[in-house]
JSON list of C-alpha atoms in Angstrom, two decimals:
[
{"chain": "A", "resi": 1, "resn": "UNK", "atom": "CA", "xyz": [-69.45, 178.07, 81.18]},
{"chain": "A", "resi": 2, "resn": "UNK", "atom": "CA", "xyz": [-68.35, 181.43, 80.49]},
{"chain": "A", "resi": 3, "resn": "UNK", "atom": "CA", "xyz": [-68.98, 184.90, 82.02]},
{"chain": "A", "resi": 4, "resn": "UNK", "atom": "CA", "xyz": [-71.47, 185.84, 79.39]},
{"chain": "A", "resi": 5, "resn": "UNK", "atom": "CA", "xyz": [-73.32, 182.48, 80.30]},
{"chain": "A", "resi": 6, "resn": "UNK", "atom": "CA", "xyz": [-77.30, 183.83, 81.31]},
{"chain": "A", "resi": 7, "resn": "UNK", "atom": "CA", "xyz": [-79.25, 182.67, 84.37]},
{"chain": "A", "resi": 8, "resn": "UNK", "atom": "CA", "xyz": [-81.39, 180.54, 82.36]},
{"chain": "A", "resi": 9, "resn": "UNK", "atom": "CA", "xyz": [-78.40, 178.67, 80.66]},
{"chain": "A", "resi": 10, "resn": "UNK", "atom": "CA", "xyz": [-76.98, 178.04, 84.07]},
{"chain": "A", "resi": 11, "resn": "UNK", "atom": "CA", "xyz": [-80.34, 177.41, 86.00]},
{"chain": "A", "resi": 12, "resn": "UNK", "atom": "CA", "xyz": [-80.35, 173.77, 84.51]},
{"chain": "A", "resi": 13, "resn": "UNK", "atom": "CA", "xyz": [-76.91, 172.86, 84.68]},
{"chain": "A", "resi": 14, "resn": "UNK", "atom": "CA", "xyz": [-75.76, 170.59, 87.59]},
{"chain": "A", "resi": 15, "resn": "UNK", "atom": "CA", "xyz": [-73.64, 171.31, 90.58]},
{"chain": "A", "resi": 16, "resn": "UNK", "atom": "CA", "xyz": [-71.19, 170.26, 93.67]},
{"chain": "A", "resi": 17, "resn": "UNK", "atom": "CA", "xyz": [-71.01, 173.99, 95.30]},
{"chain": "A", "resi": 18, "resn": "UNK", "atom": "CA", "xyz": [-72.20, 177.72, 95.51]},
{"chain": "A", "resi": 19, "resn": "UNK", "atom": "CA", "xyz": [-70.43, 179.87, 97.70]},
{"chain": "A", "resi": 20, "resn": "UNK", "atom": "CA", "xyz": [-72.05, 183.73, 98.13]},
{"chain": "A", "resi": 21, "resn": "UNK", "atom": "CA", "xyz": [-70.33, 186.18, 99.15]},
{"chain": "A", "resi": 22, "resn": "UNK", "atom": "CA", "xyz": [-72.14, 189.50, 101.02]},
{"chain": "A", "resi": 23, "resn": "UNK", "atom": "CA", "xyz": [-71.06, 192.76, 102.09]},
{"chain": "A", "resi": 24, "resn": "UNK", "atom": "CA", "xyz": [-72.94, 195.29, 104.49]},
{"chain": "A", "resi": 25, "resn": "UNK", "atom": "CA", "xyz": [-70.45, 198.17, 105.60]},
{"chain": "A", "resi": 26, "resn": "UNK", "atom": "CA", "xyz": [-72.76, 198.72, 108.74]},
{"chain": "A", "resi": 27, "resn": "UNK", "atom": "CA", "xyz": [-72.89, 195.47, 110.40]},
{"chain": "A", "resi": 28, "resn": "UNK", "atom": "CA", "xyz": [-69.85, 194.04, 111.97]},
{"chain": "A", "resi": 29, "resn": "UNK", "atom": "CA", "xyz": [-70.09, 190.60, 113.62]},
{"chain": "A", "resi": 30, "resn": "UNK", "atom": "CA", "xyz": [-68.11, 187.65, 113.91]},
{"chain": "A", "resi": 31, "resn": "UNK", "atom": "CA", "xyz": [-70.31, 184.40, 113.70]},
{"chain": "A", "resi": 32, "resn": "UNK", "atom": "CA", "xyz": [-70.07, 180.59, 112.18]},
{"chain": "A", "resi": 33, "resn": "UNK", "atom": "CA", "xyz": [-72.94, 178.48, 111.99]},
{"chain": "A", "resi": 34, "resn": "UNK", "atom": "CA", "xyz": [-73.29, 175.11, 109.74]},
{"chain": "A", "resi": 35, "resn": "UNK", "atom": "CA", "xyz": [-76.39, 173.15, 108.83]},
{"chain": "A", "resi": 36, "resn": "UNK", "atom": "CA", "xyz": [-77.52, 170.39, 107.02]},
{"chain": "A", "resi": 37, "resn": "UNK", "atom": "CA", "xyz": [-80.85, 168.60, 105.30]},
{"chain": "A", "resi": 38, "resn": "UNK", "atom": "CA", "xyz": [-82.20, 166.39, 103.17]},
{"chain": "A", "resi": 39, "resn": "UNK", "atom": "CA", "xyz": [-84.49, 166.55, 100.21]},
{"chain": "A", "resi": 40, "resn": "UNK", "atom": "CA", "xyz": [-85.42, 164.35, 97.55]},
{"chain": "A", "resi": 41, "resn": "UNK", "atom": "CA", "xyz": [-82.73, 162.45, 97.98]},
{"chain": "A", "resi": 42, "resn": "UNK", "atom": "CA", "xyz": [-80.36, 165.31, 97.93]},
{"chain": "A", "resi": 43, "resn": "UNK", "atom": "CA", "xyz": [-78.40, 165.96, 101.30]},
{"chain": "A", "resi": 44, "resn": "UNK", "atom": "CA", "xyz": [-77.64, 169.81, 101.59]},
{"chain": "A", "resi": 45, "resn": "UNK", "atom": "CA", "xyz": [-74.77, 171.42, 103.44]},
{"chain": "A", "resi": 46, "resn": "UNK", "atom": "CA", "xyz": [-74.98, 174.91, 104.14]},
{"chain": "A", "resi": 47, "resn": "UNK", "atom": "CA", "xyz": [-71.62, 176.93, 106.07]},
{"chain": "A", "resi": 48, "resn": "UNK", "atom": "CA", "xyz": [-72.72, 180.34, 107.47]},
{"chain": "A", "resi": 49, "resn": "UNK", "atom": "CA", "xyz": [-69.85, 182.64, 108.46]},
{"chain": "A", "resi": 50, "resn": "UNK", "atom": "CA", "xyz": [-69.78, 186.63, 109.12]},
{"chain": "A", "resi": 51, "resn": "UNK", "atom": "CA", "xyz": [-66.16, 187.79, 109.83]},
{"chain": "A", "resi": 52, "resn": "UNK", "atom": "CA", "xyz": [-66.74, 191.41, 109.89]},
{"chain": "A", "resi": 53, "resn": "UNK", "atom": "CA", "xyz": [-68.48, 193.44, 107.44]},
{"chain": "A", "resi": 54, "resn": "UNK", "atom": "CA", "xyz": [-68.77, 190.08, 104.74]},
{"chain": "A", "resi": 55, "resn": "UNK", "atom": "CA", "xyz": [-71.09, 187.30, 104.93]},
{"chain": "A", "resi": 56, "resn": "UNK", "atom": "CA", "xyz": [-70.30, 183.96, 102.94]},
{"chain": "A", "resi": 57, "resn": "UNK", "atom": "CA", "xyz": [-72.90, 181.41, 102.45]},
{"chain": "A", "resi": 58, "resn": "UNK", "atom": "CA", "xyz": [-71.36, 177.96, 101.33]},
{"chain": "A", "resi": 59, "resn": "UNK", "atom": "CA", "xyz": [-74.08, 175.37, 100.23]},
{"chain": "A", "resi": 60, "resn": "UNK", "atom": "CA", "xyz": [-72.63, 172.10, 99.22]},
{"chain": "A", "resi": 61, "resn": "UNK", "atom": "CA", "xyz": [-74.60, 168.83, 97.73]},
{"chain": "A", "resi": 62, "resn": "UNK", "atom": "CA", "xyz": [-73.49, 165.66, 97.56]},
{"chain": "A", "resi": 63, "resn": "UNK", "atom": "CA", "xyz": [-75.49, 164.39, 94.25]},
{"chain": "A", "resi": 64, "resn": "UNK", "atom": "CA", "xyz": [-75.41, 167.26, 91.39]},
{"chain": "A", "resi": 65, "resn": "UNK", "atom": "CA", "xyz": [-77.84, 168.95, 91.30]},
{"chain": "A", "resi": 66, "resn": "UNK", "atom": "CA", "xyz": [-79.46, 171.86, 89.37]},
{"chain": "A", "resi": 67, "resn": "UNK", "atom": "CA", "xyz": [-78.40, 175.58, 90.26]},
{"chain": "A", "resi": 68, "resn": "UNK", "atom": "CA", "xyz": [-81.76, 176.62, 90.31]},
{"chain": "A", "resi": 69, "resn": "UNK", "atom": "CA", "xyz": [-82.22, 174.11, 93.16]},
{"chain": "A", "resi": 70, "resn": "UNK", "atom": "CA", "xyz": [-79.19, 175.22, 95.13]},
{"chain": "A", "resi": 71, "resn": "UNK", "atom": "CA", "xyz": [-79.77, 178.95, 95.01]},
{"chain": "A", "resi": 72, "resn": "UNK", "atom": "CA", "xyz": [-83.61, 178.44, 95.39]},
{"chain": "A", "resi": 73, "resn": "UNK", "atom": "CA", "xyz": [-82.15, 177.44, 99.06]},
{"chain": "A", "resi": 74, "resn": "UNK", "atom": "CA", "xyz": [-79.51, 180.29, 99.07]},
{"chain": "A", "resi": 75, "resn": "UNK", "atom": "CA", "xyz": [-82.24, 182.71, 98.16]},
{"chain": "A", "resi": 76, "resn": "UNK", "atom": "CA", "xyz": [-84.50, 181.18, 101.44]},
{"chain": "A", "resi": 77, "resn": "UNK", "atom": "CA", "xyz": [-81.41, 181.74, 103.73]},
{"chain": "A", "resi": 78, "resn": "UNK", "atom": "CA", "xyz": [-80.81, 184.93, 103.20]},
{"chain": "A", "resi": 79, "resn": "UNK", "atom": "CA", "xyz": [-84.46, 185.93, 102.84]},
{"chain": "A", "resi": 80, "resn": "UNK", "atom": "CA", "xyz": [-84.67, 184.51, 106.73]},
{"chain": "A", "resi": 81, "resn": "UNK", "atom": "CA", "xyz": [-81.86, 186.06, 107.95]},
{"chain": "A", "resi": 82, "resn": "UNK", "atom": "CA", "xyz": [-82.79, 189.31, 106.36]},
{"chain": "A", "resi": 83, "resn": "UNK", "atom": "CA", "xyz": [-85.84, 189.03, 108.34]},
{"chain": "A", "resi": 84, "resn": "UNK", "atom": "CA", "xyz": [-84.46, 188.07, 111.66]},
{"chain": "A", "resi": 85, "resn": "UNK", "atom": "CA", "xyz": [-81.18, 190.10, 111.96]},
{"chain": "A", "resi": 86, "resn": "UNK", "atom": "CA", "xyz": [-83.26, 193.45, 110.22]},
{"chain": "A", "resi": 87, "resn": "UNK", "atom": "CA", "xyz": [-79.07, 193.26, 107.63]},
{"chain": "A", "resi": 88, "resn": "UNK", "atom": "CA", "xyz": [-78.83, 193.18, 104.04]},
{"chain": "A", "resi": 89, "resn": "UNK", "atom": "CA", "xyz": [-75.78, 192.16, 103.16]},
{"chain": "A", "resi": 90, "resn": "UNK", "atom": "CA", "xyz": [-75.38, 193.10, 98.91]},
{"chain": "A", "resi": 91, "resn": "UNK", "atom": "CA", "xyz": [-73.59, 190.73, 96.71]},
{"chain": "A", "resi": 92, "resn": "UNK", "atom": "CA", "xyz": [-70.33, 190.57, 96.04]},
{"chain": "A", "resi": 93, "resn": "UNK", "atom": "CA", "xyz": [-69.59, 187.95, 94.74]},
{"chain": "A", "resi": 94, "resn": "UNK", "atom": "CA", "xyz": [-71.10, 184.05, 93.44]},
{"chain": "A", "resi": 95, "resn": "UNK", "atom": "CA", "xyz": [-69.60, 180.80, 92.36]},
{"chain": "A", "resi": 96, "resn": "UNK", "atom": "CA", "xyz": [-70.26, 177.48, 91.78]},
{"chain": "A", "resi": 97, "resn": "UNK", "atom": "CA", "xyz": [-68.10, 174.75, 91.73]},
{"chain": "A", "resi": 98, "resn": "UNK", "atom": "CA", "xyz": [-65.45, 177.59, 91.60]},
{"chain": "A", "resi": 99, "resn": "UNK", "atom": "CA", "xyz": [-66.35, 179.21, 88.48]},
{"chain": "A", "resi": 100, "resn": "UNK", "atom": "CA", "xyz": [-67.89, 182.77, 88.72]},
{"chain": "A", "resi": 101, "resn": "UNK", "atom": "CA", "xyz": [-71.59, 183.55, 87.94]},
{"chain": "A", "resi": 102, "resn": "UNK", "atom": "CA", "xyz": [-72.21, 186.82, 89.62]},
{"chain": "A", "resi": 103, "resn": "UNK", "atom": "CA", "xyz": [-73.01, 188.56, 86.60]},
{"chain": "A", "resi": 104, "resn": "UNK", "atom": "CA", "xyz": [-75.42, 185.80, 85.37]},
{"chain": "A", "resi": 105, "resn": "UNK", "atom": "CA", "xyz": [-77.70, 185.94, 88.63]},
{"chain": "A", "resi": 106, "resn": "UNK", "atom": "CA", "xyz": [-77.32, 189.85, 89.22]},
{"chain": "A", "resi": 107, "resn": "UNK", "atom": "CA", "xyz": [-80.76, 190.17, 87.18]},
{"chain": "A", "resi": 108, "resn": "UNK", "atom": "CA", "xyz": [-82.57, 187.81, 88.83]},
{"chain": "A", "resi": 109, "resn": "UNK", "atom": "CA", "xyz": [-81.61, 189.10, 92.67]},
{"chain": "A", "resi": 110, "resn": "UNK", "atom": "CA", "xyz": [-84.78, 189.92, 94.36]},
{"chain": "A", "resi": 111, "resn": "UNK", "atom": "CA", "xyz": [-84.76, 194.20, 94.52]},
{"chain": "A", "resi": 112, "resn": "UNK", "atom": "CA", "xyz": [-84.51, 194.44, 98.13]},
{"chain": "A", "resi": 113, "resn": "UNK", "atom": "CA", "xyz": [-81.23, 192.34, 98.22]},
{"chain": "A", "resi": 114, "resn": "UNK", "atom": "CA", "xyz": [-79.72, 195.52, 96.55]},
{"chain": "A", "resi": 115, "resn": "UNK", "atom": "CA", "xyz": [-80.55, 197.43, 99.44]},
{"chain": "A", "resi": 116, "resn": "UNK", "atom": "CA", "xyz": [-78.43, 201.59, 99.72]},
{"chain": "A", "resi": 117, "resn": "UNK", "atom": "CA", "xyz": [-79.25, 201.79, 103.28]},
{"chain": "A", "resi": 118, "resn": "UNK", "atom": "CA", "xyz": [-77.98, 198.30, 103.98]},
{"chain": "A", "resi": 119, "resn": "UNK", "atom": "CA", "xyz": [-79.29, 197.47, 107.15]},
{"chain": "A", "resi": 120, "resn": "UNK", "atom": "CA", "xyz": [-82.77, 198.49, 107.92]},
{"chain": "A", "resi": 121, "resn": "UNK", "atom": "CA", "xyz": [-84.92, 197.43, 111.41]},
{"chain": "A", "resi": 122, "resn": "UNK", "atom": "CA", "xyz": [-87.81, 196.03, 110.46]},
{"chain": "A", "resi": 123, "resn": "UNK", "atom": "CA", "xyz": [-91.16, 195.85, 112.21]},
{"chain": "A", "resi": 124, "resn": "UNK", "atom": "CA", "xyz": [-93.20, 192.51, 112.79]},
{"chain": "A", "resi": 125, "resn": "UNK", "atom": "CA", "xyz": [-96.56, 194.03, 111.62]},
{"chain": "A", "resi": 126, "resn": "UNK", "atom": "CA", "xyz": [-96.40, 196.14, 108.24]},
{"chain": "A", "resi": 127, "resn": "UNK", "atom": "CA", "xyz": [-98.41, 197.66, 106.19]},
{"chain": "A", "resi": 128, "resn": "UNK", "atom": "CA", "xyz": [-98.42, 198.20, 102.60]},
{"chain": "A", "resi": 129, "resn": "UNK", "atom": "CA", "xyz": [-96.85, 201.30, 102.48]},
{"chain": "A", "resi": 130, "resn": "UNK", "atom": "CA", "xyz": [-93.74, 199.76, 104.96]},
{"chain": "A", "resi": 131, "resn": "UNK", "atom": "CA", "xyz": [-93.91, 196.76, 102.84]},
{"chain": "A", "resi": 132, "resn": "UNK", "atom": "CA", "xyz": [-93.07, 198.70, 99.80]},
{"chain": "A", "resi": 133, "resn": "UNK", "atom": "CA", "xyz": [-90.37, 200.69, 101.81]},
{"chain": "A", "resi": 134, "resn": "UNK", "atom": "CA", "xyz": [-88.59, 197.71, 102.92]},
{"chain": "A", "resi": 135, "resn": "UNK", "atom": "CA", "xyz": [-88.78, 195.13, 99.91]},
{"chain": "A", "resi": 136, "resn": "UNK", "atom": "CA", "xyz": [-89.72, 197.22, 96.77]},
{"chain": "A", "resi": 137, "resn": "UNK", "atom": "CA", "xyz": [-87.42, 199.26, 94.62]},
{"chain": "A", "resi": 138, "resn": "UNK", "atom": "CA", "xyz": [-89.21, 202.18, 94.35]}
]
């Protein structure tokens, strides 16, 4: 795998690891939170930590498995906790198994994960216009 490797060579090759890395320059917090699950047969391991202005998301399998599976559940994290804390954290950095893939996801990263503003509160009820505000890239 190199750094000129595309999304949809690496969305089929098999993994240990991803570790994402996140930075919003308006949110400071110091948190640590670890999970785990199970599906098809796959047990997933996922390390939350904020120290500060960066977020790192660790997700850990212990059967390789594809990278479109493993940041299919990266992408649902951070979608949740976009949606609870009202932060976008923007991407820094990506790896799996400790080789770099930032620039081969970077054109498949959902627009409002790009976010200027950065953090942004959010209302329960929106309505189209909002909803284009918040998760469109106008």
């Amino acid at each position: 795998m190199t750094e000129n490797t595309t999304y949809d060579q690496l969305k089929t090759q098999r993994h240990l690891s991803l570790e994402w890395r996140g930075i919003n320059s308006t949110q400071i917090c110091f948190e640590k939170s670890c999970f785990s699950f199970k599906k098809d047969h796959v047990t997933y391991t996922i390390e939350i930590a904020v120290i500060g202005d960066e977020k790192k998301i660790s997700i850990s399998v212990d059967t390789p498995t594809t990278f479109e599976k493993i940041y299919h559940h990266l992408g649902d994290i951070r979608r949740y906790e976009y949606l609870v804390d009202g932060a976008f954290y923007c991407m820094k950095k990506c790896e799996t198994d400790g080789i770099d893939v930032t620039n081969s996801i970077t054109d498949v990263e959902p627009p409002y994960f790009f976010s200027e503003k950065y953090k942004h509160k959010i209302p329960l009820e929106l309505t189209d216009k909002e909803y284009k505000q918040y998760f469109l890239r106008l």
